[in-house]
Amino acid sequence: MCSRDCCSGPGGSHRGNTCTDKKGAKSGSLAGEKIIPTPQSLLYPYEVIEEIADFITKGSGMRPRIGIICGSGLGSLADMIQDPKIFEYEKIPNFPVSTVEGHAGRLVVGTLEGATVMAMQGRFHFYEGYPLAKCSMPVRVMKLCGVEYLFATNAAGGINPRFQVGDIMLMHDHVNMLGFAGNSPLQGPNDPRFGPRFPALVNSYNKDLINKAIEIAKAMGIESNIHVGVYSCLGGPNYETIAELKALRMMGVDAVGMSTVHEVITARHCDMKVFAFSLITNKCATEYSDKKDEEANHDEVMAVAKNRQKACCELVSRLIREIHMASA
Ligand SMILES: O=P(O)(O)O[C@H]1O[C@H](CO)[C@@H](O)[C@H]1O
């Protein structure tokens, strides 16, 4: 495994003086001390994304319209897909592999409520060692497959004291902490075939879809478990300190996680409509305490996601049905 920027993390390796990714593509040299960094946006040029998209559309015989990214423990969203064509990440050319528990590592293409969809059952996180451009590369693959709508889901810690474990927060905005630190999936030369050099991110989260989701939640009788709020992505993999959580709360953040924001940035850059929600899997303590049960842990995150998967699945499938009916 390569831990350096030259071959972009897990899956890459060094053979002799040469740095090689898992498909054998040479992407840098270890000769002498000179390592030329690859700007993030050049890791996956348009043509490579196009090749991956062709592999998916030809292999599935479909051009999906809606893309779904399953959050930790929310892989069952992809299990709803009918007549699924399944692509293991390892078998997709130039695709990274999933390394986190609760992220199966496969792309599922098929239909859901009549709409053509593709779902990532397993996403890529920055803390796995992948640069952000690689984490969100599949969003561009979705775009070139024909996807117009991105549904991004995640497990998150609730910072807003009104949030309870098991609640769902519809994202209407985000605070990009990795961006504050100068990291972006769009870093490096811009390819205008994807989108503009300086994309605007106000109104990134589609208001119509948020309103429809609220109506659906009412019809499901779960409106008291639904909130609209602000998500923030930190780099992880450690959970946050109390001081960090206090600071995030003061900044207006309602829920915190380690994903989604770079995917949304990539989706908005290529003009996809975005719907995203956080399943609140734990309440974040914002006061100092010795209580062990107030510490976040991934087992709890997974257990809560499993418990609430039915509600999440229903919300997603009903919303997809509305999108499909509106365009039928
Ligand atoms: O954001 P998703 O992938 O749902 O996962 C969340 O859960 C993990 C921590 O328990 C982190 O990866 C965090 O980002």
Short mmCIF file of C-alpha atoms and ligand atoms in Angstrom, two decimals:
data_model
loop_
_atom_site.label_atom_id
_atom_site.label_comp_id
_atom_site.label_asym_id
_atom_site.label_seq_id
_atom_site.Cartn_x
_atom_site.Cartn_y
_atom_site.Cartn_z
CA MET A 1 0.00 0.00 0.00
CA CYS A 2 1.26 3.46 -0.85
CA SER A 3 0.93 6.04 1.88
CA ARG A 4 2.26 8.89 -0.20
CA ASP A 5 0.45 11.32 -2.45
CA CYS A 6 2.13 9.93 -5.57
CA CYS A 7 -0.16 6.94 -6.03
CA SER A 8 -3.07 8.16 -3.95
CA GLY A 9 -3.32 5.89 -0.98
CA PRO A 10 -4.77 2.42 -0.49
CA GLY A 11 -4.43 0.14 -3.47
CA GLY A 12 -1.20 1.75 -4.64
CA SER A 13 2.26 0.33 -4.06
CA HIS A 14 5.93 0.93 -4.65
CA ARG A 15 7.83 -1.45 -6.88
CA GLY A 16 11.49 -0.67 -6.91
CA ASN A 17 11.78 3.02 -7.58
CA THR A 18 8.41 3.30 -9.20
CA CYS A 19 5.13 4.16 -7.62
CA THR A 20 2.30 2.09 -9.05
CA ASP A 21 -1.46 2.22 -8.41
CA LYS A 22 -3.49 -0.99 -8.08
CA LYS A 23 -4.05 -1.17 -11.84
CA GLY A 24 -0.37 -0.78 -12.53
CA ALA A 25 -0.46 2.82 -13.80
CA LYS A 26 2.78 4.65 -13.05
CA SER A 27 1.96 7.95 -11.39
CA GLY A 28 5.16 9.23 -9.87
CA SER A 29 8.77 8.35 -9.24
CA LEU A 30 10.76 7.68 -6.14
CA ALA A 31 14.07 8.09 -8.00
CA GLY A 32 16.20 10.46 -5.96
CA GLU A 33 14.27 12.77 -3.71
CA LYS A 34 12.22 14.42 -6.41
CA ILE A 35 8.54 13.63 -6.08
CA ILE A 36 6.30 15.77 -8.21
CA PRO A 37 2.89 16.06 -6.61
CA THR A 38 -0.11 15.29 -8.78
CA PRO A 39 -2.78 17.97 -8.43
CA GLN A 40 -5.94 16.33 -7.16
CA SER A 41 -7.98 17.11 -10.25
CA LEU A 42 -5.44 15.30 -12.46
CA LEU A 43 -5.75 12.03 -10.54
CA TYR A 44 -8.82 11.20 -12.58
CA PRO A 45 -8.86 13.00 -15.93
CA TYR A 46 -12.12 13.22 -17.87
CA GLU A 47 -11.16 10.31 -20.16
CA VAL A 48 -10.59 7.93 -17.23
CA ILE A 49 -13.93 8.88 -15.66
CA GLU A 50 -15.53 8.35 -19.07
CA GLU A 51 -14.00 4.85 -19.30
CA ILE A 52 -15.36 3.92 -15.88
CA ALA A 53 -18.81 5.31 -16.78
CA ASP A 54 -18.79 3.33 -20.05
CA PHE A 55 -17.88 0.18 -18.15
CA ILE A 56 -20.92 0.71 -15.89
CA THR A 57 -23.44 1.73 -18.54
CA LYS A 58 -22.39 -1.01 -20.96
CA GLY A 59 -22.17 -3.61 -18.20
CA SER A 60 -25.60 -2.74 -16.82
CA GLY A 61 -27.30 -1.77 -20.06
CA MET A 62 -28.70 1.26 -18.22
CA ARG A 63 -28.23 4.99 -17.97
CA PRO A 64 -29.20 5.71 -14.36
CA ARG A 65 -30.86 9.01 -13.55
CA ILE A 66 -30.53 9.02 -9.78
CA GLY A 67 -27.36 8.33 -7.80
CA ILE A 68 -27.42 7.21 -4.17
CA ILE A 69 -24.49 7.17 -1.75
CA CYS A 70 -25.16 4.91 1.22
CA GLY A 71 -23.85 6.14 4.56
CA SER A 72 -22.33 3.96 7.28
CA GLY A 73 -24.72 1.11 8.05
CA LEU A 74 -27.19 2.35 5.43
CA GLY A 75 -26.26 -0.13 2.71
CA SER A 76 -29.83 -1.43 2.75
CA LEU A 77 -30.77 1.61 0.65
CA ALA A 78 -29.10 -0.21 -2.24
CA ASP A 79 -30.76 -3.51 -1.34
CA MET A 80 -34.10 -1.97 -2.40
CA ILE A 81 -32.95 -1.78 -6.02
CA GLN A 82 -34.79 -4.11 -8.37
CA ASP A 83 -33.12 -6.25 -11.04
CA PRO A 84 -29.76 -5.17 -9.65
CA LYS A 85 -26.62 -5.35 -11.65
CA ILE A 86 -23.80 -5.44 -9.11
CA PHE A 87 -20.25 -4.22 -9.69
CA GLU A 88 -17.71 -5.03 -6.98
CA TYR A 89 -15.42 -2.00 -6.63
CA GLU A 90 -12.39 -4.26 -7.05
CA LYS A 91 -13.60 -5.26 -10.50
CA ILE A 92 -14.28 -1.74 -11.77
CA PRO A 93 -11.26 -0.38 -13.65
CA ASN A 94 -9.46 2.40 -11.77
CA PHE A 95 -11.88 2.30 -8.84
CA PRO A 96 -10.69 2.55 -5.22
CA VAL A 97 -11.68 -0.09 -2.67
CA SER A 98 -13.78 0.37 0.49
CA THR A 99 -11.87 -0.14 3.71
CA VAL A 100 -14.46 0.82 6.36
CA GLU A 101 -16.83 -1.51 8.20
CA GLY A 102 -20.40 -0.86 7.11
CA HIS A 103 -19.33 0.05 3.55
CA ALA A 104 -19.65 -3.09 1.43
CA GLY A 105 -17.75 -1.80 -1.61
CA ARG A 106 -20.04 -2.32 -4.54
CA LEU A 107 -21.99 -0.32 -7.07
CA VAL A 108 -25.56 -1.41 -7.60
CA VAL A 109 -27.42 -0.38 -10.76
CA GLY A 110 -31.10 -1.08 -11.41
CA THR A 111 -34.53 0.43 -10.88
CA LEU A 112 -36.25 1.82 -7.83
CA GLU A 113 -39.86 2.98 -7.88
CA GLY A 114 -39.66 2.97 -11.66
CA ALA A 115 -36.59 5.21 -11.83
CA THR A 116 -33.19 4.09 -13.05
CA VAL A 117 -30.71 4.39 -10.19
CA MET A 118 -27.13 3.60 -9.25
CA ALA A 119 -26.06 3.28 -5.64
CA MET A 120 -22.69 3.25 -3.97
CA GLN A 121 -22.92 0.63 -1.25
CA GLY A 122 -19.81 1.99 0.38
CA ARG A 123 -18.23 5.41 0.05
CA PHE A 124 -14.65 6.63 0.27
CA HIS A 125 -13.47 8.78 3.16
CA PHE A 126 -10.50 11.11 3.43
CA TYR A 127 -9.29 9.31 6.56
CA GLU A 128 -8.91 6.06 4.59
CA GLY A 129 -5.95 7.73 2.94
CA TYR A 130 -7.65 8.79 -0.26
CA PRO A 131 -7.34 12.38 -1.50
CA LEU A 132 -10.69 14.19 -1.66
CA ALA A 133 -10.76 14.09 -5.48
CA LYS A 134 -10.57 10.32 -5.27
CA CYS A 135 -13.22 10.14 -2.54
CA SER A 136 -15.69 12.00 -4.72
CA MET A 137 -14.57 10.68 -8.12
CA PRO A 138 -17.58 8.29 -8.27
CA VAL A 139 -19.87 11.34 -8.34
CA ARG A 140 -18.31 12.31 -11.67
CA VAL A 141 -18.73 8.74 -12.86
CA MET A 142 -22.41 9.05 -11.94
CA LYS A 143 -22.63 12.27 -13.92
CA LEU A 144 -21.17 10.69 -17.05
CA CYS A 145 -23.48 7.69 -16.59
CA GLY A 146 -26.40 10.11 -16.90
CA VAL A 147 -27.22 10.85 -13.25
CA GLU A 148 -29.09 14.12 -12.66
CA TYR A 149 -29.92 13.76 -8.96
CA LEU A 150 -27.52 12.86 -6.17
CA PHE A 151 -28.93 11.41 -2.94
CA ALA A 152 -26.10 11.49 -0.37
CA THR A 153 -26.72 9.91 3.02
CA ASN A 154 -24.56 9.66 6.11
CA ALA A 155 -24.42 8.68 9.75
CA ALA A 156 -23.64 11.69 11.90
CA GLY A 157 -23.32 12.87 15.48
CA GLY A 158 -26.01 15.28 16.63
CA ILE A 159 -24.65 18.54 18.02
CA ASN A 160 -27.97 20.37 18.11
CA PRO A 161 -29.29 19.54 21.60
CA ARG A 162 -32.82 19.10 20.19
CA PHE A 163 -31.70 16.14 18.07
CA GLN A 164 -32.29 12.62 19.36
CA VAL A 165 -30.59 9.40 18.33
CA GLY A 166 -32.47 7.97 15.35
CA ASP A 167 -33.64 11.38 14.06
CA ILE A 168 -33.06 12.34 10.45
CA MET A 169 -31.60 15.72 9.56
CA LEU A 170 -32.26 16.91 6.02
CA MET A 171 -29.16 18.86 5.04
CA HIS A 172 -29.83 22.38 3.84
CA ASP A 173 -26.26 23.61 4.13
CA HIS A 174 -22.79 22.61 5.25
CA VAL A 175 -19.63 23.95 6.85
CA ASN A 176 -16.63 22.51 5.03
CA MET A 177 -13.92 22.19 7.66
CA LEU A 178 -11.53 20.48 5.22
CA GLY A 179 -12.11 23.41 2.88
CA PHE A 180 -11.26 25.84 5.72
CA ALA A 181 -7.94 24.01 5.88
CA GLY A 182 -7.35 24.49 2.15
CA ASN A 183 -8.39 21.09 0.87
CA SER A 184 -10.92 20.63 -1.92
CA PRO A 185 -11.88 17.86 -4.35
CA LEU A 186 -11.69 20.53 -7.07
CA GLN A 187 -8.08 21.48 -6.32
CA GLY A 188 -5.78 21.65 -9.35
CA PRO A 189 -6.47 22.53 -12.97
CA ASN A 190 -10.18 22.76 -13.76
CA ASP A 191 -11.71 20.73 -16.58
CA PRO A 192 -14.65 22.79 -17.88
CA ARG A 193 -16.27 19.62 -19.26
CA PHE A 194 -17.20 18.94 -15.63
CA GLY A 195 -17.96 22.48 -14.51
CA PRO A 196 -16.69 26.01 -13.84
CA ARG A 197 -13.44 26.97 -12.11
CA PHE A 198 -15.30 28.83 -9.35
CA PRO A 199 -18.60 27.09 -8.65
CA ALA A 200 -21.13 28.82 -6.40
CA LEU A 201 -22.40 26.69 -3.53
CA VAL A 202 -25.28 28.74 -2.17
CA ASN A 203 -28.50 26.77 -2.59
CA SER A 204 -26.55 23.53 -3.09
CA TYR A 205 -29.22 21.48 -1.36
CA ASN A 206 -32.33 21.41 -3.52
CA LYS A 207 -35.18 23.17 -1.70
CA ASP A 208 -37.96 21.40 -3.60
CA LEU A 209 -36.55 18.03 -2.62
CA ILE A 210 -36.24 19.11 1.02
CA ASN A 211 -39.87 20.27 1.02
CA LYS A 212 -41.03 17.07 -0.63
CA ALA A 213 -39.10 15.03 1.94
CA ILE A 214 -40.80 16.93 4.77
CA GLU A 215 -44.21 16.16 3.23
CA ILE A 216 -43.24 12.50 2.91
CA ALA A 217 -42.06 12.41 6.54
CA LYS A 218 -45.45 13.81 7.59
CA ALA A 219 -47.23 11.14 5.57
CA MET A 220 -45.01 8.51 7.22
CA GLY A 221 -45.89 9.92 10.66
CA ILE A 222 -42.25 10.66 11.52
CA GLU A 223 -42.27 14.45 11.25
CA SER A 224 -41.22 14.83 14.89
CA ASN A 225 -38.03 12.92 14.03
CA ILE A 226 -37.20 15.12 11.06
CA HIS A 227 -35.07 18.26 11.20
CA VAL A 228 -33.54 20.56 8.64
CA GLY A 229 -30.00 21.59 9.48
CA VAL A 230 -26.34 22.19 8.81
CA TYR A 231 -23.78 19.36 8.51
CA SER A 232 -20.06 19.70 8.93
CA CYS A 233 -17.40 17.32 7.68
CA LEU A 234 -14.17 16.85 9.61
CA GLY A 235 -11.25 14.75 8.41
CA GLY A 236 -11.56 11.97 11.01
CA PRO A 237 -10.99 9.16 11.73
CA ASN A 238 -11.00 10.30 15.34
CA TYR A 239 -14.24 11.62 16.72
CA GLU A 240 -14.28 15.22 17.90
CA THR A 241 -13.11 16.75 21.15
CA ILE A 242 -15.54 18.64 23.38
CA ALA A 243 -13.83 21.93 22.47
CA GLU A 244 -14.22 21.17 18.76
CA LEU A 245 -17.88 20.27 19.22
CA LYS A 246 -18.51 23.47 21.16
CA ALA A 247 -16.82 25.47 18.40
CA LEU A 248 -18.88 23.74 15.70
CA ARG A 249 -22.09 24.45 17.60
CA MET A 250 -21.15 28.12 17.88
CA MET A 251 -20.65 28.12 14.10
CA GLY A 252 -24.22 26.95 13.59
CA VAL A 253 -23.47 23.28 12.89
CA ASP A 254 -26.22 20.81 13.82
CA ALA A 255 -24.58 17.49 12.93
CA VAL A 256 -21.04 16.33 12.34
CA GLY A 257 -19.49 13.55 10.29
CA MET A 258 -16.53 12.69 8.08
CA SER A 259 -18.05 12.57 4.60
CA THR A 260 -20.61 13.94 2.13
CA VAL A 261 -19.41 17.56 1.77
CA HIS A 262 -16.76 16.81 -0.90
CA GLU A 263 -19.30 14.65 -2.74
CA VAL A 264 -21.81 17.51 -2.72
CA ILE A 265 -19.16 19.99 -3.92
CA THR A 266 -18.29 17.65 -6.81
CA ALA A 267 -21.96 17.12 -7.64
CA ARG A 268 -22.77 20.83 -7.65
CA HIS A 269 -19.67 21.56 -9.72
CA CYS A 270 -21.14 19.35 -12.47
CA ASP A 271 -24.63 20.75 -11.91
CA MET A 272 -26.39 17.81 -10.31
CA LYS A 273 -29.42 18.37 -8.09
CA VAL A 274 -28.53 17.33 -4.54
CA PHE A 275 -30.59 15.84 -1.74
CA ALA A 276 -28.72 14.79 1.40
CA PHE A 277 -29.57 13.67 4.89
CA SER A 278 -27.84 12.65 8.10
CA LEU A 279 -29.10 9.87 10.28
CA ILE A 280 -28.29 10.97 13.83
CA THR A 281 -26.57 7.91 15.28
CA ASN A 282 -25.25 9.49 18.46
CA LYS A 283 -25.62 12.64 20.51
CA CYS A 284 -22.39 14.59 20.75
CA ALA A 285 -21.49 15.72 24.25
CA THR A 286 -20.71 19.41 24.35
CA GLU A 287 -19.90 19.49 28.07
CA TYR A 288 -17.05 17.75 29.87
CA SER A 289 -18.01 14.52 31.61
CA ASP A 290 -16.43 11.25 32.73
CA LYS A 291 -19.32 9.20 31.42
CA LYS A 292 -17.98 6.60 28.98
CA ASP A 293 -21.39 6.16 27.32
CA GLU A 294 -21.20 9.72 25.98
CA GLU A 295 -18.26 8.82 23.75
CA ALA A 296 -19.08 8.14 20.10
CA ASN A 297 -18.12 4.75 18.72
CA HIS A 298 -18.56 3.09 15.33
CA ASP A 299 -20.39 0.01 16.69
CA GLU A 300 -23.10 2.28 18.08
CA VAL A 301 -23.21 4.21 14.80
CA MET A 302 -23.76 0.96 12.89
CA ALA A 303 -26.34 -0.37 15.34
CA VAL A 304 -28.46 2.79 15.18
CA ALA A 305 -28.23 2.85 11.39
CA LYS A 306 -29.44 -0.74 11.29
CA ASN A 307 -32.37 0.11 13.56
CA ARG A 308 -33.43 3.08 11.48
CA GLN A 309 -32.75 1.69 8.02
CA LYS A 310 -36.43 1.00 7.39
CA ALA A 311 -37.43 4.65 7.85
CA CYS A 312 -34.45 5.84 5.77
CA CYS A 313 -35.31 3.39 2.99
CA GLU A 314 -38.94 4.50 2.93
CA LEU A 315 -38.03 8.17 2.82
CA VAL A 316 -35.61 7.62 -0.05
CA SER A 317 -37.87 5.35 -2.08
CA ARG A 318 -40.89 7.64 -1.72
CA LEU A 319 -38.86 10.67 -2.77
CA ILE A 320 -37.48 8.81 -5.78
CA ARG A 321 -41.01 7.83 -6.68
CA GLU A 322 -42.07 11.50 -6.64
CA ILE A 323 -39.15 12.51 -8.84
CA HIS A 324 -39.93 9.71 -11.25
CA MET A 325 -43.69 10.45 -11.35
CA ALA A 326 -43.05 14.15 -11.92
CA SER A 327 -41.04 13.40 -15.04
CA ALA A 328 -43.12 10.48 -16.35
O1 LIG B 1 -20.38 9.50 6.78
P1 LIG B 1 -20.57 8.03 6.79
O2 LIG B 1 -19.89 7.34 5.68
O3 LIG B 1 -22.02 7.65 6.91
O4 LIG B 1 -19.84 7.47 8.12
C1 LIG B 1 -19.77 8.12 9.38
O5 LIG B 1 -19.55 7.09 10.32
C2 LIG B 1 -18.13 6.88 10.52
C3 LIG B 1 -17.83 7.06 11.97
O6 LIG B 1 -18.57 6.24 12.79
C4 LIG B 1 -17.45 7.95 9.69
O7 LIG B 1 -17.02 7.42 8.47
C5 LIG B 1 -18.53 8.98 9.51
O8 LIG B 1 -18.32 9.80 8.38
#
